[in-house]
Coordinates of C-alpha atoms in Angstrom, one line a residue:
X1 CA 65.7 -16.3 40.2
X2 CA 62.9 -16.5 42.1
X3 CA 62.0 -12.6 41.2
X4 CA 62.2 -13.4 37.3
X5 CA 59.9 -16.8 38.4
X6 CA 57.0 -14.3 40.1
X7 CA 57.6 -11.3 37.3
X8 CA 57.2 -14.5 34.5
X9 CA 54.8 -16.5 35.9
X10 CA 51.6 -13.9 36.0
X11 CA 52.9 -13.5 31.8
X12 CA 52.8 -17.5 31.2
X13 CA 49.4 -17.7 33.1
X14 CA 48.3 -14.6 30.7
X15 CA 49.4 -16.2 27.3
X16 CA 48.0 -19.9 28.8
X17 CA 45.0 -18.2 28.7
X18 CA 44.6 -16.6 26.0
X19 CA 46.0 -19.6 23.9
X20 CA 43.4 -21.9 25.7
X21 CA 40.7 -19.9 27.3
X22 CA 38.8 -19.0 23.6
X23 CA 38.9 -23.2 23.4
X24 CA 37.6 -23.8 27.2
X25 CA 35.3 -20.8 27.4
X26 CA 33.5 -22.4 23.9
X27 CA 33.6 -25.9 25.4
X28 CA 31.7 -24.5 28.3
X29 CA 29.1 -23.0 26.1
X30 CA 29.1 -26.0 24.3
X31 CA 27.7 -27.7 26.9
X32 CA 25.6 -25.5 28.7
X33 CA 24.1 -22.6 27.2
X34 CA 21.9 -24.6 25.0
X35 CA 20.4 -26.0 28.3
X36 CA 20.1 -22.5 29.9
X37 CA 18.7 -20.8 26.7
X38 CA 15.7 -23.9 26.8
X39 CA 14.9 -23.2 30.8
X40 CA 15.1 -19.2 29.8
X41 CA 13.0 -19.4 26.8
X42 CA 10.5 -22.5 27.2
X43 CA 12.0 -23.7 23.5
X44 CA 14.3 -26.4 22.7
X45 CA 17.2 -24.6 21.5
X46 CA 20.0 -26.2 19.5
X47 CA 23.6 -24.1 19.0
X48 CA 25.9 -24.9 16.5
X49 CA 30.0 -25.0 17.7
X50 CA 30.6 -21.9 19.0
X51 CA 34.0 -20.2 19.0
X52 CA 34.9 -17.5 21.4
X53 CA 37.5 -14.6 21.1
X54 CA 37.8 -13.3 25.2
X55 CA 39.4 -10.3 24.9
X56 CA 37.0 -8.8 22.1
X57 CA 33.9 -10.6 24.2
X58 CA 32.3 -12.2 21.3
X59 CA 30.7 -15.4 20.8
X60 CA 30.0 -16.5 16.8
X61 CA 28.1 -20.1 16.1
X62 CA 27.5 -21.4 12.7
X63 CA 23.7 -22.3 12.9
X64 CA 21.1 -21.2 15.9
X65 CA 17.7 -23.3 15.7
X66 CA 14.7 -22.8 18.2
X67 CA 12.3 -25.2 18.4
X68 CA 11.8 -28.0 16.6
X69 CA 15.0 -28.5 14.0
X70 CA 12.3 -30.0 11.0
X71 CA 10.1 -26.4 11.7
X72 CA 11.9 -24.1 13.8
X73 CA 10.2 -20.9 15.1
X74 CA 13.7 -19.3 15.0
X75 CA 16.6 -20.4 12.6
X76 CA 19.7 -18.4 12.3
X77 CA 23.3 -18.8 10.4
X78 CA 26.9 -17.2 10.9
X79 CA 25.8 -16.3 14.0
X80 CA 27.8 -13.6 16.1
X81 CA 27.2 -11.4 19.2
X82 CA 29.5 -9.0 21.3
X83 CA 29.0 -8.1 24.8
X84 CA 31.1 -5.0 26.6
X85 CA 33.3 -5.3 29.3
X86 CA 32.0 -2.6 31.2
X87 CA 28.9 -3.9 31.2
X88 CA 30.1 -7.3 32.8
X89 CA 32.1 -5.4 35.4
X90 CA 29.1 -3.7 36.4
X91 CA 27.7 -7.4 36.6
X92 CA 25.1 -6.5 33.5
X93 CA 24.6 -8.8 30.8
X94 CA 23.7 -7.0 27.5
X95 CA 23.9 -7.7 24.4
X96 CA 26.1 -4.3 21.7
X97 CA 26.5 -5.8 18.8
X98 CA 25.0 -8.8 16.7
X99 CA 24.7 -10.3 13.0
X100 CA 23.2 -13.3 11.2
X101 CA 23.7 -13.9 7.4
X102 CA 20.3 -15.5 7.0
X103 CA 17.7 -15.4 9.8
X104 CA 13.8 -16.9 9.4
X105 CA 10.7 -16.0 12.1
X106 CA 7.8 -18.0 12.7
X107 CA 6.6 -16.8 15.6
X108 CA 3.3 -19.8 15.1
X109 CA 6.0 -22.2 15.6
X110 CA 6.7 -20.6 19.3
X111 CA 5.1 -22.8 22.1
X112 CA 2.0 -21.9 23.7
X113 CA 0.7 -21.9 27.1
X114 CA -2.3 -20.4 29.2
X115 CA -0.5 -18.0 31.1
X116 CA -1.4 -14.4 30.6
X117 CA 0.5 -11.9 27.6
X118 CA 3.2 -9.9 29.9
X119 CA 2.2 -5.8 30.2
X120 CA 6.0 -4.7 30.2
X121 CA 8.5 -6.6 28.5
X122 CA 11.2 -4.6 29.7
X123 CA 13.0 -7.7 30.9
X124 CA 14.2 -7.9 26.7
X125 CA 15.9 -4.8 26.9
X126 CA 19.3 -6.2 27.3
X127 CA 18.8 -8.8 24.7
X128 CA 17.7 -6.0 21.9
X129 CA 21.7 -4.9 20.9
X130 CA 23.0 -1.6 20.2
X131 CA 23.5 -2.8 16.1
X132 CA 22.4 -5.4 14.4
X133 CA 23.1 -6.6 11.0
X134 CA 21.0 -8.9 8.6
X135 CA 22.0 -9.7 5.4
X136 CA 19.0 -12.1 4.5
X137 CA 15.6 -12.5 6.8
X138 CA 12.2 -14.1 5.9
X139 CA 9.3 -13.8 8.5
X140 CA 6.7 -16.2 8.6
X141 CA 2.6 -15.3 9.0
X142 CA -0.2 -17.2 8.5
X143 CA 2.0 -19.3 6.4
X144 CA 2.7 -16.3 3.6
X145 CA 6.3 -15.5 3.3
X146 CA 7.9 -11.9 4.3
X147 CA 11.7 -11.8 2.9
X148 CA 14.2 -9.2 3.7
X149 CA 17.0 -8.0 2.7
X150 CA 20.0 -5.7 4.1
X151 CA 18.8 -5.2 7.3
X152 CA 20.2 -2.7 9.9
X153 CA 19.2 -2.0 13.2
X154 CA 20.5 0.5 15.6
X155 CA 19.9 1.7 19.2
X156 CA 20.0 5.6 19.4
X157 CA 19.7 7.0 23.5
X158 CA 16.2 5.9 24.1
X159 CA 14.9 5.6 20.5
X160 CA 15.6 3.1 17.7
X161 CA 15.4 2.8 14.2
X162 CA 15.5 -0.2 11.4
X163 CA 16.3 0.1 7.8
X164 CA 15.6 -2.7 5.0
X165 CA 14.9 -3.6 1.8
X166 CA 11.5 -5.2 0.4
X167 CA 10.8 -6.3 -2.4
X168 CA 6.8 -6.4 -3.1
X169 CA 5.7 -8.0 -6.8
X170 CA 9.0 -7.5 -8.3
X171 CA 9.4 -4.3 -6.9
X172 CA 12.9 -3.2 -4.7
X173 CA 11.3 -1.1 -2.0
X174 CA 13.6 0.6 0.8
X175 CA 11.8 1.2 4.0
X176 CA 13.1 3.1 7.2
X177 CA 11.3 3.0 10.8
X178 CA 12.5 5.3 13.5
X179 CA 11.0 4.6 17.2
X180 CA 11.0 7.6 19.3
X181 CA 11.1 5.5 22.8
X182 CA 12.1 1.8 23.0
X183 CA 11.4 2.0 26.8
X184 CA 8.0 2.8 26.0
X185 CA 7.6 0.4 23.5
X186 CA 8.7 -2.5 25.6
X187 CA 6.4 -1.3 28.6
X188 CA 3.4 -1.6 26.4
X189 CA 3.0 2.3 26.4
X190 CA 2.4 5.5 24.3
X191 CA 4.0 4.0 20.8
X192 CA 5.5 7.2 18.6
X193 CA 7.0 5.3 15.1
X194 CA 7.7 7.0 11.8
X195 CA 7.7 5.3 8.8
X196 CA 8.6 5.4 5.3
X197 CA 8.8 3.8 2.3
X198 CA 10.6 4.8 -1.6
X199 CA 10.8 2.2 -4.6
X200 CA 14.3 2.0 -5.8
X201 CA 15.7 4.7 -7.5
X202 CA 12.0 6.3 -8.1
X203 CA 12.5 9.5 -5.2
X204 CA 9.3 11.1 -6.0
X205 CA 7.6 7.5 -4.8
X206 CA 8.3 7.9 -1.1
X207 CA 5.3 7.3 1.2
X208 CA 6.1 8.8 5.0
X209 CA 3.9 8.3 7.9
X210 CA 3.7 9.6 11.4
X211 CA 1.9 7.0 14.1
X212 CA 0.9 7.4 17.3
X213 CA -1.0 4.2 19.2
X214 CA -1.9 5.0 22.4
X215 CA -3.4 1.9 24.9
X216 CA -6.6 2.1 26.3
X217 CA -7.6 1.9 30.0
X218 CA -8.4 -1.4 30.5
X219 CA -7.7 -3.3 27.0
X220 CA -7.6 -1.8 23.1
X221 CA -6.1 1.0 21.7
X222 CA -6.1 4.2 19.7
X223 CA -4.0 5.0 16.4
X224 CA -3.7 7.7 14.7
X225 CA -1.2 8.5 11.5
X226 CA -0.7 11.5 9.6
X227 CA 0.4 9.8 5.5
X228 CA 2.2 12.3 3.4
X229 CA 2.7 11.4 -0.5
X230 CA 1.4 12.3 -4.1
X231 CA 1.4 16.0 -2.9
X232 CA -1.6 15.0 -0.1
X233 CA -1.7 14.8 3.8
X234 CA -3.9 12.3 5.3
X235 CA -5.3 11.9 8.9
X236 CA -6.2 9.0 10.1
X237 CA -7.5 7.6 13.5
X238 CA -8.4 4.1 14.4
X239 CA -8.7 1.8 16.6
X240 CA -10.0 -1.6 18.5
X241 CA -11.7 -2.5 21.7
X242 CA -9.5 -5.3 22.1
X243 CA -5.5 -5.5 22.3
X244 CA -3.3 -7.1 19.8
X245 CA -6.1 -6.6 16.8
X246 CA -6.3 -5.2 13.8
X247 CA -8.3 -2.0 13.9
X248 CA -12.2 -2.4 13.7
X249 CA -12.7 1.2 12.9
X250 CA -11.2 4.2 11.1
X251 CA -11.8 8.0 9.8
X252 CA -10.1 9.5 7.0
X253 CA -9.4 13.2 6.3
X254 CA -7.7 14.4 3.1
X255 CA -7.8 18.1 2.2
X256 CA -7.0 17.4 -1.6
X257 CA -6.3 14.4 -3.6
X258 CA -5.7 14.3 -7.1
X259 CA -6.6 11.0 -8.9
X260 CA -3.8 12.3 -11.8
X261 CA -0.8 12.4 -9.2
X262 CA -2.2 9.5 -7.4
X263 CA -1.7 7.5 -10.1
X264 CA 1.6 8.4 -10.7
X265 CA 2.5 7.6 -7.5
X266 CA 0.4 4.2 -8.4
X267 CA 2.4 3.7 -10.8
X268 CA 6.3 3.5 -9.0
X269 CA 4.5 0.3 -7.4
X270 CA 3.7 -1.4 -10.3
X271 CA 4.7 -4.8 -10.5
X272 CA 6.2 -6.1 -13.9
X273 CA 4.3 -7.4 -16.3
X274 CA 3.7 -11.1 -15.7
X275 CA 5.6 -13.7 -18.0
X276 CA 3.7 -16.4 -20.0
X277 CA 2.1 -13.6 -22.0
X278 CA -0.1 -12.6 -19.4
X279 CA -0.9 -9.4 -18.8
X280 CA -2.2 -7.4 -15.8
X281 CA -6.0 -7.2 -17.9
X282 CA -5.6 -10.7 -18.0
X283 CA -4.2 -12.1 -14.4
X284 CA -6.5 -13.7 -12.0
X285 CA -8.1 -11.4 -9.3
X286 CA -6.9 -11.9 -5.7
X287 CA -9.3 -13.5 -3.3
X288 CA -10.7 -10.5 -0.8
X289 CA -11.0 -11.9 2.6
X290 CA -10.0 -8.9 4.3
X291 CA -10.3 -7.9 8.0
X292 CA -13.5 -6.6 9.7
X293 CA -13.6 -3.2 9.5
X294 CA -15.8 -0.1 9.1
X295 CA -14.9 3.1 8.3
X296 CA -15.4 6.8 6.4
X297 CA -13.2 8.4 3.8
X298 CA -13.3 12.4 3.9
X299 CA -12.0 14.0 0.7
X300 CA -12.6 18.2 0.9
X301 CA -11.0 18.3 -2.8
X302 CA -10.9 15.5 -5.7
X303 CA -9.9 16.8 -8.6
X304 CA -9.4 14.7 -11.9
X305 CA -8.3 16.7 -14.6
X306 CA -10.2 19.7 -14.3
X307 CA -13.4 17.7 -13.0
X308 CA -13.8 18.5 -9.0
X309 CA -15.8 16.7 -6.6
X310 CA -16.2 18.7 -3.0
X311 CA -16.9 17.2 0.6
X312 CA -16.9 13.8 -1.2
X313 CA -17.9 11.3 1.8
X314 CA -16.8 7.5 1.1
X315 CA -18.7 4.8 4.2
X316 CA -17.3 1.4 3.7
X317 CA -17.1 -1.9 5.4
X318 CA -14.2 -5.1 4.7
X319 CA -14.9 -8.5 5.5
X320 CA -14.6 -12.1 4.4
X321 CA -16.8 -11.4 1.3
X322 CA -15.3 -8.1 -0.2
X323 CA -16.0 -4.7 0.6
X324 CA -19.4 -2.4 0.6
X325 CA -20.3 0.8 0.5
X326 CA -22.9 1.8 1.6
X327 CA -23.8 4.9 0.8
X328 CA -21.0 8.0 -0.9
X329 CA -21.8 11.4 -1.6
X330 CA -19.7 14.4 -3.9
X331 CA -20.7 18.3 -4.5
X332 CA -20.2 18.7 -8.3
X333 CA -20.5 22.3 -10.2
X334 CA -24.1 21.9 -10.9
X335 CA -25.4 18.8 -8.9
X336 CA -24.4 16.0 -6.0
X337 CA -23.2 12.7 -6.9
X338 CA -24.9 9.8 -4.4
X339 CA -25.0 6.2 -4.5
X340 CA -24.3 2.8 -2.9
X341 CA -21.2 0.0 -4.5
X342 CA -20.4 -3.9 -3.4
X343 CA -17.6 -5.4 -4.8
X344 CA -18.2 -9.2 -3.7
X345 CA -15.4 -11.3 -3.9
X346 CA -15.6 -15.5 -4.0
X347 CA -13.3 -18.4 -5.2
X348 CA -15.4 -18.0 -8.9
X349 CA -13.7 -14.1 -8.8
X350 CA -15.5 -10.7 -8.4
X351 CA -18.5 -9.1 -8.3
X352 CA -19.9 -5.2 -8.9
X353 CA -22.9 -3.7 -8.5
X354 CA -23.2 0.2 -8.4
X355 CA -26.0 2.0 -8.5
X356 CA -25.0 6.4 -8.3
X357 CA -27.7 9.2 -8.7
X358 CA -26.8 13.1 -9.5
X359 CA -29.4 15.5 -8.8
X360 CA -29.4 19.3 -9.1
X361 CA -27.4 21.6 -6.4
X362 CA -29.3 24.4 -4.8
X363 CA -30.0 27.0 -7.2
X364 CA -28.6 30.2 -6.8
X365 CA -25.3 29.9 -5.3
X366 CA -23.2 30.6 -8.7
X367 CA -20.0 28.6 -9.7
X368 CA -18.1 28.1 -6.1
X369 CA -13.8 28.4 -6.8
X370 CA -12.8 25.4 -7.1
X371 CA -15.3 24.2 -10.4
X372 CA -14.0 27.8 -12.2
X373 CA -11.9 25.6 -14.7
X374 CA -14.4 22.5 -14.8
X375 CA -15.1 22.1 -18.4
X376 CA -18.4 19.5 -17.9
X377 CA -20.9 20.5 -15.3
X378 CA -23.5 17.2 -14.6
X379 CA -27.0 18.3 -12.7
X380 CA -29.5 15.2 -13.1
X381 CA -28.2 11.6 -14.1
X382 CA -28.3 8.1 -13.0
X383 CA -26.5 4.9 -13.6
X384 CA -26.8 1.5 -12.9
X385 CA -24.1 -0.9 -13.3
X386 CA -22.9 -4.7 -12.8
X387 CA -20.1 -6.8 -13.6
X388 CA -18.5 -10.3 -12.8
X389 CA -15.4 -12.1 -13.3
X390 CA -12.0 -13.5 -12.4
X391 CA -9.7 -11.3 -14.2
X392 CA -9.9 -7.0 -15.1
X393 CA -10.9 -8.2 -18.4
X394 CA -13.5 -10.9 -17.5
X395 CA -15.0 -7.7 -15.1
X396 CA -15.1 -5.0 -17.9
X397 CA -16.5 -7.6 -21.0
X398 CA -19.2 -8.1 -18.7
X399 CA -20.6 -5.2 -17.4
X400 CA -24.1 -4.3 -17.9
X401 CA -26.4 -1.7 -16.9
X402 CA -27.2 2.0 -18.1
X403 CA -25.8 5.4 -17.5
X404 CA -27.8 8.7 -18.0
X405 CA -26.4 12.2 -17.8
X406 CA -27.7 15.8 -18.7
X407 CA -25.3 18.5 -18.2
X408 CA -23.4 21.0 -20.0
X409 CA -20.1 21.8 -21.6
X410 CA -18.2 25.2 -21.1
X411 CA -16.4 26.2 -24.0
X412 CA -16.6 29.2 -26.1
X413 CA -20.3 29.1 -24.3
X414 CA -22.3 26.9 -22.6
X415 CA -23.0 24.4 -24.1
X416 CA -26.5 21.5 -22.7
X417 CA -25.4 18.2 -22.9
X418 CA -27.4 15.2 -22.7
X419 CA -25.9 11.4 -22.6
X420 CA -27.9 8.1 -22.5
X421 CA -26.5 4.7 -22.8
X422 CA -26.7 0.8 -22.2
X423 CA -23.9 -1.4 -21.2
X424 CA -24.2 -4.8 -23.4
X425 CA -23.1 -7.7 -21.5
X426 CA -20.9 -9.2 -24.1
X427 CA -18.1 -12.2 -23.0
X428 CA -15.5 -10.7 -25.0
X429 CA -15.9 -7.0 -25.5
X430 CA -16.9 -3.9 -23.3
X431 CA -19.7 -2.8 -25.4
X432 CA -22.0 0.4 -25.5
X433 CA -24.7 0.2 -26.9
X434 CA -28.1 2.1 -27.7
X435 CA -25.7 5.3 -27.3
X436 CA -27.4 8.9 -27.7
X437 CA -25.7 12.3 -27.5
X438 CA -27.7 15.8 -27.8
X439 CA -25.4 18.2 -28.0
X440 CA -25.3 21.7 -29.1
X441 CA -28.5 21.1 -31.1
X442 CA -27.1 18.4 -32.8
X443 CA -27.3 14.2 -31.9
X444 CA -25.0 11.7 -32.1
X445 CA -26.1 8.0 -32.0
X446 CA -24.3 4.6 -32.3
X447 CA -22.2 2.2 -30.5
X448 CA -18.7 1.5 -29.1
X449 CA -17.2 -1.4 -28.2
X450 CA -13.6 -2.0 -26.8
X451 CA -12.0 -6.2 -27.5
X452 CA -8.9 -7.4 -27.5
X453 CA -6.0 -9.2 -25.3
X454 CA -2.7 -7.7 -26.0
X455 CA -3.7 -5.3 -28.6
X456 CA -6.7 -3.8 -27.8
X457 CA -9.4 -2.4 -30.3
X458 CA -11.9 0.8 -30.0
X459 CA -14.2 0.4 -32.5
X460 CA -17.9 2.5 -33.3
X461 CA -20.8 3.0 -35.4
X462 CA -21.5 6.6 -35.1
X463 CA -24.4 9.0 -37.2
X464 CA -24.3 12.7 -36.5
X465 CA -26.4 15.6 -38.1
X466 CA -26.8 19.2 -37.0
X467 CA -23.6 19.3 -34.9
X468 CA -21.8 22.3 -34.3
X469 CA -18.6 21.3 -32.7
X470 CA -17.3 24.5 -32.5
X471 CA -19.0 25.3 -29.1
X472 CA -16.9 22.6 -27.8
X473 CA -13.3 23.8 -28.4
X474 CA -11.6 26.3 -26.3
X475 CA -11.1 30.1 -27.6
X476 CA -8.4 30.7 -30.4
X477 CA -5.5 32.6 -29.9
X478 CA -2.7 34.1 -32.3
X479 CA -0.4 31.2 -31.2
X480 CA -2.7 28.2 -32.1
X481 CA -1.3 25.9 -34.7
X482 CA -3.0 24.7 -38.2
X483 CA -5.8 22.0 -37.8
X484 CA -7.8 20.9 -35.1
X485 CA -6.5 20.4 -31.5
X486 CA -6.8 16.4 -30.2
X487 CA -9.1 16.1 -27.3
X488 CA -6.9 15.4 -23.9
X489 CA -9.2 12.2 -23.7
X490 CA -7.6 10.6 -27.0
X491 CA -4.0 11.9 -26.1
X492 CA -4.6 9.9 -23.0
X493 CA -5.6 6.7 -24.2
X494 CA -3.1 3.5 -24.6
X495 CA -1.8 2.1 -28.3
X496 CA -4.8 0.5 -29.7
X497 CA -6.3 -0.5 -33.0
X498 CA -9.1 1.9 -34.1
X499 CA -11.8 0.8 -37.0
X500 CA -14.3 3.2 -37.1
X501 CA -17.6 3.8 -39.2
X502 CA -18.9 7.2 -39.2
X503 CA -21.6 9.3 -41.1
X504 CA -21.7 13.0 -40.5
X505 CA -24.7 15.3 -41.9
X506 CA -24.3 19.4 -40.9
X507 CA -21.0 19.0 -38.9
X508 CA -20.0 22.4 -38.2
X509 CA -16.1 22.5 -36.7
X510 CA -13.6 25.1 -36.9
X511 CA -10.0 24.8 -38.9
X512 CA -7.3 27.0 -37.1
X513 CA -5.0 29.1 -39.6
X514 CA -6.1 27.3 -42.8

C-alpha cells in the first residue's frame, strides 16, 4: 500500500499542478509583474488578466498599456509571449515568440530624464523575440500617424529582418528590411540594412536599397546607399556632425536616368484621384518645411525622349521655406544649360522663380554619342520665369516670364530654329503669348493658351507663311502609311478640347503614298 501511495503521489502532485499551477502562476503575475515591469522600465505599466499555460511557457494578456492609460506611449491587445525551457534551465530569460493583434508607439509619450542616451543597448537583446507577429500597428511621430499592417518579424543567426504592409495615399505598399547584424545594431555600431519597397501587385514598381551608416569617432555619422529602380543605380553618401539627426549633407551619383521610365515608376505611387471632384491640378499644395540640408545631384546621362543632357550638376538646399537651387548646369548637343530655381513655400502656397541661360558649346568637337538621335539641338537661349499659388493649377495660370531659344532641328536636314515667347499671367489659363517661330525660312506667330478644370482646353491663334514643313519629318520609307505622321508630342498629350484658329500662306508639307 504504501508503494502504490509513493508511485501515486509524485502523479497527484503532477496533475495538482497542472490543474492549478496555470491559475497560481497568473495570480502571481497578476500581482507583481506590473510592479517589476514599472521599476524595469521607469513607466507605469498596466497588464490586463493574464493567463498562463506552464508547460508550453507562455503568458497571453488581453490589453498591455505603458504610461499614462488616457495617452499611453505603448498600448497593446491579445497580447502573447513564449519563453523556452532551455533557456530558463540555463537561468536566461528571453523572450522566442510574441504577437499582438493591434499595437500603437508613441515613443513622445515615453518619460524623460537627464541622464545620458546609452552607447550599447545590448541589455534588449533578450527582449527582441525570435518571431513576432502584428496584425495591426500605428506609430506615432510628431503627432502624424504611421499605420501598419501584417507585420512579421523574425530573428535569423545574427541578422534580422521585418516585413509589412503600408499603405501611403491610398496606395498598398509591401516593404521588406533585412539587417545584416542585430548585435551591431544594438551596440550602436557599423549598421548594414537592405531595404525595399513594391506597390501591390505593380512588380516592375519595386525600389531596393543597400545602406550602410557607419558612427563617427566622437559623435555623428556617415550613410551611404546604393538605390536601384526605373532601370537606374544611385549612390549616395550622407551624413551629420551630430548623432540621432537627420543628415545635413548629401552627394548624388546616377550614371543614367530617364525622365520617361521615371515617370512610370512615378506613376505605380500615384495616389487615387481625390473625391469631391477634386483633382490632383486642383488639390491644395503641401506645406514644405523640410529638414536642413544641402546637397549635389550628379546625373552623367538624362535623357527625355531623345533629348540628352550630359554631366547635368543639380546644388540645392531644404529648409523651413522650400527648397533652392542655386546654381545647375547640363551639356546639350550644341550648347550648356545654366541657371539658378527657388521654390518658396508659405501658408498662402508656392512660389517659383527660375531664371536658366544656354550658351554655345566649344566649337569643334562634333556631335559626341549620346546626342546621335537628338532631334532639337539648342545653342543660345534664355528664360525667365515665375509663378504662385496653392494648387498645380493656381502655379501654372500664373506663370509669367519669357523664354527665348535659337537652335536647330535634324530632320531630312538641318534645319535653324528660332523661338521667342511671353508667359501672360492670366488667373485662369496658362497663356503664351507674343509667340514667334522662324523656321525653315518660314514664321509662325500667335498665341496658345491652356484653361480648364476637369476637361481641359488647348486653344491658339496661329499665322504661318513660307513654311516648309517637310524639313521637319523624318525620311520616308517603302513601309510608311497614307497621310501625315502625328508628332510624338500630340500622341502624348492627355484628352482635351482643342479650338483652334489658323491661317496658313506657302505651307509646303509632304503627303505619304497619296
Amino acid at each position: 500500500m504504501k508503494r502504490l501511495l509513493y508511485f501515486c503521489a509524485p502523479l497527484l502532485l503532477i496533475a495538482a499542478l497542472l490543474y492549478w499551477g496555470d491559475r497560481l502562476a497568473a495570480r502571481l503575475l497578476d500581482a507583481e509583474l506590473p510592479g517589476i515591469l514599472s521599476r524595469e522600465l521607469g513607466i507605469p505599466v498596466t497588464l490586463g488578466p493574464t493567463r498562463v499555460r506552464l508547460l508550453k511557457l507562455v503568458v497571453s494578456s488581453p490589453e498591455l498599456v505603458m504610461g499614462n492609460p488616457a495617452d499611453p506611449a505603448i498600448h497593446a491587445t491579445n497580447v502573447s509571449v513564449s519563453l523556452h525551457w532551455s533557456d530558463l534551465l540555463k537561468r536566461e530569460l528571453r523572450l522566442r515568440q510574441a504577437s499582438a493583434d493591434r499595437l500603437t508607439v508613441n515613443l513622445a509619450r515615453w518619460p524623460g530624464n537627464d541622464d545620458p542616451w546609452p552607447t550599447d543597448y545590448s541589455f534588449l537583446d533578450p527582449y527582441l523575440p525570435d518571431q513576432l507577429r502584428l496584425e495591426h500597428g500605428l506609430y506615432i511621430a510628431d503627432e502624424r500617424h504611421y499605420p501598419v499592417a501584417v507585420a512579421h518579424w523574425q530573428r535569423q543567426a545574427d541578422g534580422a529582418s521585418l516585413d509589412w504592409q503600408y499603405t501611403l495615399d491610398g496606395v498598398p505598399l509591401a516593404v521588406r528590411a533585412s539587417l545584416k547584424s542585430l548585435p551591431d545594431l544594438l551596440r550602436l555600431q557599423r549598421l548594414q540594412l537592405q531595404l525595399a519597397v513594391t506597390a501591390k501587385d505593380k512588380s516592375d514598381s519595386r525600389i531596393s536599397a543597400d545602406l550602410t551608416i557607419q558612427p563617427g569617432t566622437a559623435s555623428g555619422y556617415q550613410l551611404s546607399a546604393l538605390v536601384a529602380a526605373a532601370g537606374m543605380q544611385a549612390r549616395i553618401d550622407s551624413g551629420n556632425r551630430e548623432s540621432w539627426t537627420l543628415p545635413e549633407q548629401s552627394s548624388t551619383h546616377i550614371k543614367a536616368l530617364d525622365i520617361g521610365s521615371l515617370r512610370t515608376l512615378l506613376d505605380h505611387y500615384e495616389p487615387a484621384e481625390p473625391g469631391s471632384g477634386t483633382t490632383a491640378a486642383t488639390a491644395v499644395l503641401p506645406r514644405l518645411d523640410l529638414p536642413a540640408h544641402q546637397g549635389q545631384l550628379n546625373i552623367g546621362e538624362l535623357r527625355w525622349h531623345k533629348q540628352v543632357g550630359t554631366d547635368t550638376v543639380l546644388n540645392f538646399t531644404t529648409g523651413a521655406e522650400g527648397i533652392t537651387l542655386p546654381s545647375f548646369s547640363s551639356h546639350g548637343a550644341a550648347g550648356d544649360l545654366s541657371g539658378s530655381a527657388r521654390l518658396g513655400s508659405s501658408a498662402s502656397g508656392w512660389r517659383l522663380d527660375l531664371i536658366a541661360q544656354i550658351t554655345a558649346a566649344e566649337a569643334g568637337q562634333g556631335l559626341a554619342a549620346p546626342f546621335l538621335d537628338s532631334q532639337w539641338t539648342w545653342h543660345a537661349g534664355r528664360a525667365r520665369m515665375s509663378a504662385e499659388g496653392s494648387t498645380w493649377q493656381a502655379l501654372l495660370n500664373t506663370l509669367q516670364g519669357e523664354v527665348n531659344l535659337d537652335g536647330s532641328h535634324r530632320g531630312e536636314e538641318e534645319t535653324p530654329v528660332i523661338i521667342a515667347a511671353k508667359l501672360d499671367n492670366r488667373p485662369t489659363e496658362l497663356a503664351l503669348e507674343e509667340l514667334d517661330i522662324q523656321l525653315a525660312g518660314g514664321q509662325i506667330q500667335g498665341s496658345v493658351s491652356l484653361s480648364g478644370d476637369a476637361q481641359r482646353r488647348l486653344s491658339g491663334k496661329l499665322s504661318a507663311q513660307h513654311l516648309d514643313l517637310n524639313t521637319l519629318l523624318p525620311p520616308t520609307t517603302d513601309t510608311d502609311t497614307a497621310g501625315i505622321a502625328l508628332p510624338a508630342f500630340l500622341q502624348a498629350l492627355p484628352e482635351m478640347d482643342m479650338d483652334w484658329q489658323l491661317e496658313f500662306s506657302d505651307l509646303q508639307v509632304r503627303l505619304v503614298h497619296l
